[in-house]
PDB file of C-alpha atoms in Angstrom:
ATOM      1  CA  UNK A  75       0.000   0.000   0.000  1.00 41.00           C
ATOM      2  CA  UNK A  76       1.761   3.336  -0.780  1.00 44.00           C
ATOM      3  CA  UNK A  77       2.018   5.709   2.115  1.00 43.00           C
ATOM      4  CA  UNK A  78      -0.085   8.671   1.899  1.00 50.00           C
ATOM      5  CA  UNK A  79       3.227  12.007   1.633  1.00 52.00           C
ATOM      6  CA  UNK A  80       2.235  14.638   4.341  1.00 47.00           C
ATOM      7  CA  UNK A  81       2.630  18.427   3.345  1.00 47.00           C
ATOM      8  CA  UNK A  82       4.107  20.933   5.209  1.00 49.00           C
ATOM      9  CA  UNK A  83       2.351  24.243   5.646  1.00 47.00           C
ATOM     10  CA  UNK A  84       4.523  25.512   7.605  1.00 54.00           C
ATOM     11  CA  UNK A  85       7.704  25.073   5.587  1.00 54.00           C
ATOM     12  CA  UNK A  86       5.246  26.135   2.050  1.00 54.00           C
ATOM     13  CA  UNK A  87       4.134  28.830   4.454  1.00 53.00           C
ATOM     14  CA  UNK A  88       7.307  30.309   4.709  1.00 62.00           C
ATOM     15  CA  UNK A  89       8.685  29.701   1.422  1.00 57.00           C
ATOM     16  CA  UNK A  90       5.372  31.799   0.114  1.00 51.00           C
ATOM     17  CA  UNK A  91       6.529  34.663   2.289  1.00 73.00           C
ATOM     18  CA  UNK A  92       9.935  34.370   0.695  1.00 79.00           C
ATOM     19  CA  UNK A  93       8.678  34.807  -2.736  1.00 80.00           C
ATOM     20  CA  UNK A  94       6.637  37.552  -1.238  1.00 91.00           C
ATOM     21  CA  UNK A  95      10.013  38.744  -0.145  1.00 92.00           C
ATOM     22  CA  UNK A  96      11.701  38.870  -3.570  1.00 94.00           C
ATOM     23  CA  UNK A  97       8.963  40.161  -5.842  1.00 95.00           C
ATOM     24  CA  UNK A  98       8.836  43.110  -3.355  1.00 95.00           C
ATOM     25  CA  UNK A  99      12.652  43.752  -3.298  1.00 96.00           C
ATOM     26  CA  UNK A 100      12.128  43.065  -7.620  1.00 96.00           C
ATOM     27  CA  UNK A 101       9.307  46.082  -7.650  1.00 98.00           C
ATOM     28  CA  UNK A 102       9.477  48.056  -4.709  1.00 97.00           C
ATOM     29  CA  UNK A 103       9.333  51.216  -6.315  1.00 98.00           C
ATOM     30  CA  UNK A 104       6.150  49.782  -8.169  1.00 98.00           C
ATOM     31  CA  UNK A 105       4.238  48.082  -5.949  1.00 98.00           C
ATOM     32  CA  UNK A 106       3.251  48.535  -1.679  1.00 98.00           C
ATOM     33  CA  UNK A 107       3.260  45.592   0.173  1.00 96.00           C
ATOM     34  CA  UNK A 108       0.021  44.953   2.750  1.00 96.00           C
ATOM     35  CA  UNK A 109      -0.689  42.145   5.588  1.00 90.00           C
ATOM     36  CA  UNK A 110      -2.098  39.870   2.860  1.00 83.00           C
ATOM     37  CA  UNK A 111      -5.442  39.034   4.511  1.00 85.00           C
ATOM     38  CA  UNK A 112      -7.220  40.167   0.969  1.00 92.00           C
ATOM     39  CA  UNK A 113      -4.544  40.817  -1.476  1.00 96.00           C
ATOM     40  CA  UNK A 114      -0.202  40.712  -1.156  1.00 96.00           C
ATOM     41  CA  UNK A 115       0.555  44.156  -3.174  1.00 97.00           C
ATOM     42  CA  UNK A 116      -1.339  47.067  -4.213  1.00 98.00           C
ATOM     43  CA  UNK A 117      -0.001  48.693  -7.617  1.00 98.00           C
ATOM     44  CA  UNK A 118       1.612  51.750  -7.154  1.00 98.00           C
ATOM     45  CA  UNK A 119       0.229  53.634 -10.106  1.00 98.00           C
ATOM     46  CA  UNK A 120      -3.208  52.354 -10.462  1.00 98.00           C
ATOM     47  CA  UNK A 121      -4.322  51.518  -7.357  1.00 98.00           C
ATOM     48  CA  UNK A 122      -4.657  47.798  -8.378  1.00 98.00           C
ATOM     49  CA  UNK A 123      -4.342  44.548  -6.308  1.00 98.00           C
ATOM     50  CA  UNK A 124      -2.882  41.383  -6.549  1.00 97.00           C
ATOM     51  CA  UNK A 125      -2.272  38.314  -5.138  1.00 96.00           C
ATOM     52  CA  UNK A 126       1.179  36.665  -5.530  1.00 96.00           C
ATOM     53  CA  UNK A 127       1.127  32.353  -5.495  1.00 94.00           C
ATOM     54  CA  UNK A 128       4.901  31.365  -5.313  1.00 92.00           C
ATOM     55  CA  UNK A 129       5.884  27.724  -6.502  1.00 89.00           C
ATOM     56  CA  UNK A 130       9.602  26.361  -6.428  1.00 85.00           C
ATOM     57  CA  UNK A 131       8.798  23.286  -7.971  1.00 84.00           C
ATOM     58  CA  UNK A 132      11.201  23.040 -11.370  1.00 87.00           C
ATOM     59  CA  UNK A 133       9.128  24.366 -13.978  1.00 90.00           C
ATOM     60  CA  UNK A 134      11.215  21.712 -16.239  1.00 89.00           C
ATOM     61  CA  UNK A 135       9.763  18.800 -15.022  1.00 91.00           C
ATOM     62  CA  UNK A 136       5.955  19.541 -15.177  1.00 92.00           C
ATOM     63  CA  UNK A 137       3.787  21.606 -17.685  1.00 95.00           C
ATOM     64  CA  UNK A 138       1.176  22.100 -15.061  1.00 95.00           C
ATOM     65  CA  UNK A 139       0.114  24.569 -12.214  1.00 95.00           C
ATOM     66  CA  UNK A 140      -1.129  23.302  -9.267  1.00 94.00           C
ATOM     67  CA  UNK A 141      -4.216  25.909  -9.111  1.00 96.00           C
ATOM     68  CA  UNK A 142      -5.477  25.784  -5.659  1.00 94.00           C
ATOM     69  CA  UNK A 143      -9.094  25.830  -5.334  1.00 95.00           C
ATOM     70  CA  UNK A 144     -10.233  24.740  -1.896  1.00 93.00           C
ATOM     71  CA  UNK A 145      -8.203  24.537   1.774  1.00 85.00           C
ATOM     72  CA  UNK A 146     -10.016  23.973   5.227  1.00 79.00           C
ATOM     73  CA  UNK A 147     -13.084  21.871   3.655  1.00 77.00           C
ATOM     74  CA  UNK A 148     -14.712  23.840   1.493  1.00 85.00           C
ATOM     75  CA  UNK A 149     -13.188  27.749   2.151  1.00 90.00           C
ATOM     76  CA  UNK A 150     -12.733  29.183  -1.218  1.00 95.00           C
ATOM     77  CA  UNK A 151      -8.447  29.200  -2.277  1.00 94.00           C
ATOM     78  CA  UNK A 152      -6.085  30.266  -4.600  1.00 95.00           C
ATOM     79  CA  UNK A 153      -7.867  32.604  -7.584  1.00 98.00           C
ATOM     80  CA  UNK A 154     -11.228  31.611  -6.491  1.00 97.00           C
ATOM     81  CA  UNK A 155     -10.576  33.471  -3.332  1.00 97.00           C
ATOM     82  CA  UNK A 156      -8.827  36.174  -4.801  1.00 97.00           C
ATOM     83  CA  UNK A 157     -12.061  36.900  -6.898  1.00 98.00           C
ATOM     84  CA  UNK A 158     -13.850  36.910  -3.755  1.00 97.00           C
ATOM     85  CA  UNK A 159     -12.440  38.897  -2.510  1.00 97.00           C
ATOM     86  CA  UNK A 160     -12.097  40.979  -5.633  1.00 98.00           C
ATOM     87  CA  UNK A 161      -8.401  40.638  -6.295  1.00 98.00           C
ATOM     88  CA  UNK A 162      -7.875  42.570  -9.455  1.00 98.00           C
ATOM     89  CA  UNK A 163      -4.537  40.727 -10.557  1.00 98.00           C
ATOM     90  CA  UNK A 164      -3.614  37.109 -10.190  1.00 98.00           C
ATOM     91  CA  UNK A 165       0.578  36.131 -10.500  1.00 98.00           C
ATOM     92  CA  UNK A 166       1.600  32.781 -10.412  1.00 97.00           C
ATOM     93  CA  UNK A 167       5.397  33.505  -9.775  1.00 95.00           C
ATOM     94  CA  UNK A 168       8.114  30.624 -10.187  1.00 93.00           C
ATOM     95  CA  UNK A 169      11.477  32.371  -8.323  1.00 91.00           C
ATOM     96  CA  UNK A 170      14.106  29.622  -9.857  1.00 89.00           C
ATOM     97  CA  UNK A 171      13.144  30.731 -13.433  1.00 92.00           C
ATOM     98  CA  UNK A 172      12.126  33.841 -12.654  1.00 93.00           C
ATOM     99  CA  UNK A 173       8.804  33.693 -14.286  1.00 95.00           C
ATOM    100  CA  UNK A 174       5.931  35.205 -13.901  1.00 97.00           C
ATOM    101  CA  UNK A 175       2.355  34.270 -15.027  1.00 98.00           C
ATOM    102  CA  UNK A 176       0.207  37.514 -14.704  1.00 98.00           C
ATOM    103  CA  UNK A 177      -3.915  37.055 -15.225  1.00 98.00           C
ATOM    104  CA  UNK A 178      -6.812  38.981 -14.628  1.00 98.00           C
ATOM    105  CA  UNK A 179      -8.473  37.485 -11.838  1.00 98.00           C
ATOM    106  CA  UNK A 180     -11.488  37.287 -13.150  1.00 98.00           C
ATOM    107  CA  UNK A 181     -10.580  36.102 -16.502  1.00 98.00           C
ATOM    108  CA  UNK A 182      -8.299  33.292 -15.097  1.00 98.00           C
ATOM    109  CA  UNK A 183     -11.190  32.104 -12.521  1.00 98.00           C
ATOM    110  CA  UNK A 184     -13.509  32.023 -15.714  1.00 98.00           C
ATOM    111  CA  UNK A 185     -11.218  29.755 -17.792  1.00 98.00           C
ATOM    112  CA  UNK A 186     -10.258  27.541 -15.213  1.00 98.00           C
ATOM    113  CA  UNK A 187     -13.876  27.027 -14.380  1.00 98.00           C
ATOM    114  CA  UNK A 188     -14.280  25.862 -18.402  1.00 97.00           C
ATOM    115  CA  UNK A 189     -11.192  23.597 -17.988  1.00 97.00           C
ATOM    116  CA  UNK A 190     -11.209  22.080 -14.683  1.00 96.00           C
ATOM    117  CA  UNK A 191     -15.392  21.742 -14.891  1.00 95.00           C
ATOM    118  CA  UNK A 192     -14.549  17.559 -15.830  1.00 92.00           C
ATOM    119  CA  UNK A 193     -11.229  17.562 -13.626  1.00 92.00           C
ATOM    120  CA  UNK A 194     -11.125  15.741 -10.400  1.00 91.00           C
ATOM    121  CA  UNK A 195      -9.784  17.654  -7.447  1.00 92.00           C
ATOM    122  CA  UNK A 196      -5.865  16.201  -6.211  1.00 91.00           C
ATOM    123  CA  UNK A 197      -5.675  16.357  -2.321  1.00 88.00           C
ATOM    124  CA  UNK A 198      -2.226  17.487  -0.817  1.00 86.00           C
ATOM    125  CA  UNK A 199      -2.707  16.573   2.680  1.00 82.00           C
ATOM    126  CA  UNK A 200      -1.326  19.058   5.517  1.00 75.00           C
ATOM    127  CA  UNK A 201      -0.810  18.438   9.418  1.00 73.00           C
ATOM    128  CA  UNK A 202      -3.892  20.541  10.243  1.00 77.00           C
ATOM    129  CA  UNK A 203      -6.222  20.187   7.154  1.00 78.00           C
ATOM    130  CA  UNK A 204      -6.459  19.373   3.113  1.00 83.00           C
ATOM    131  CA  UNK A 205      -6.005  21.933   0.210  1.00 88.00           C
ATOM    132  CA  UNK A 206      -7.197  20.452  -2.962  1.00 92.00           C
ATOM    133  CA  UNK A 207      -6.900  21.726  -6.849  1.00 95.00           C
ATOM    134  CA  UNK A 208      -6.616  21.358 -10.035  1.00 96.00           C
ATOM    135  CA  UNK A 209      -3.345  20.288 -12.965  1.00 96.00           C
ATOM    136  CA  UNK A 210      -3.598  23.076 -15.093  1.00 97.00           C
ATOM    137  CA  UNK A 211      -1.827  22.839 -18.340  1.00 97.00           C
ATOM    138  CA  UNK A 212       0.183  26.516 -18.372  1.00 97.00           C
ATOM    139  CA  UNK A 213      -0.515  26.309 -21.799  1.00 98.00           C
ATOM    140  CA  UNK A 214      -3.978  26.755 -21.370  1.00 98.00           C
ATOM    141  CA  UNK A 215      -3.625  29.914 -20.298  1.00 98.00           C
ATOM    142  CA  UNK A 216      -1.536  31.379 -22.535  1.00 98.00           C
ATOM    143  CA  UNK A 217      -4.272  33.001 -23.999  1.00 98.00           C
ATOM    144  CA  UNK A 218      -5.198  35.051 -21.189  1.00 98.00           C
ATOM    145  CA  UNK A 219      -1.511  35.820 -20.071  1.00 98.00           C
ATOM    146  CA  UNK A 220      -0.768  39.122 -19.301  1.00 98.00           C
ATOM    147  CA  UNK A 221       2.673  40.996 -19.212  1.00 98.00           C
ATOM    148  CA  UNK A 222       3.803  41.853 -15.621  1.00 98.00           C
ATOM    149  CA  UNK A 223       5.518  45.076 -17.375  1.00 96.00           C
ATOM    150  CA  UNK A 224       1.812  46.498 -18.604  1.00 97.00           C
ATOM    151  CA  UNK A 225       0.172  46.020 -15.451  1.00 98.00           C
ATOM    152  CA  UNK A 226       3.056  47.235 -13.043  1.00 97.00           C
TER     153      UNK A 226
END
């Protein structure tokens, strides 16, 4: 029987806040960092939010996202939440390639709500309670990629 692999929120947790970190030392004169409860940065010259999802995984060895769509049973996550609470900007930042995926937050929850509609949800297990989501092909969102330089 193959042993179910625990998560570590706390360890995720804190890598998070180091992307956090480093896209604020990146744009600092572009964007004001907050306590993240609704959004990570407000835009500078606009006014705009966004919320920043850091991965560290090697973007060489999957073509996928992990889009996070539910954590704590049922408590909206990921873009979902950030259009809840009306997140204008959605970055999906990997720090070893230093890559960015920028989306409208309300364009990206729309799309991924065409392609995960027939997807089943993958459970990553933590200590204290299950986050589950969707594989996401990045290429299916090409389409809807923005450029961080136009909206910073």
């Amino acid at each position: 029987m193959k042993e179910t692999k625990l998560h570590n929120f706390k360890t995720s947790l804190k890598r998070g806040q180091k992307g956090e970190a480093e896209f604020f030392e990146l744009f600092a004169d572009k964007v004001t960092r907050t306590e993240g409860y609704i959004e990570d940065f407000i835009i500078n010259r606009t006014g705009k939010t966004l919320d920043l999802k850091t991965d560290f995984y090697d973007m060489g060895k999957t073509d996928n996202f992990f889009m996070e769509a539910f954590s704590y049973g049922e408590e909206l996550g990921g873009a979902w939440q950030a259009l809840k609470k009306n997140v204008d900007y959605y970055i999906y930042f990997f720090p070893s390639h230093m890559e960015f995926f920028v989306f409208k937050t309300s364009a990206l929850v729309k799309k991924l709500n065409i392609i995960c509609k027939d997807q089943y949800l993958i459970n990553v297990f933590n200590t204290s309670h299950v986050t589950r989501g969707y594989k996401v092909p990045r290429e299916a969102l090409e389409s809807i990629r923005l450029d961080l330089k136009d909206i910073l």
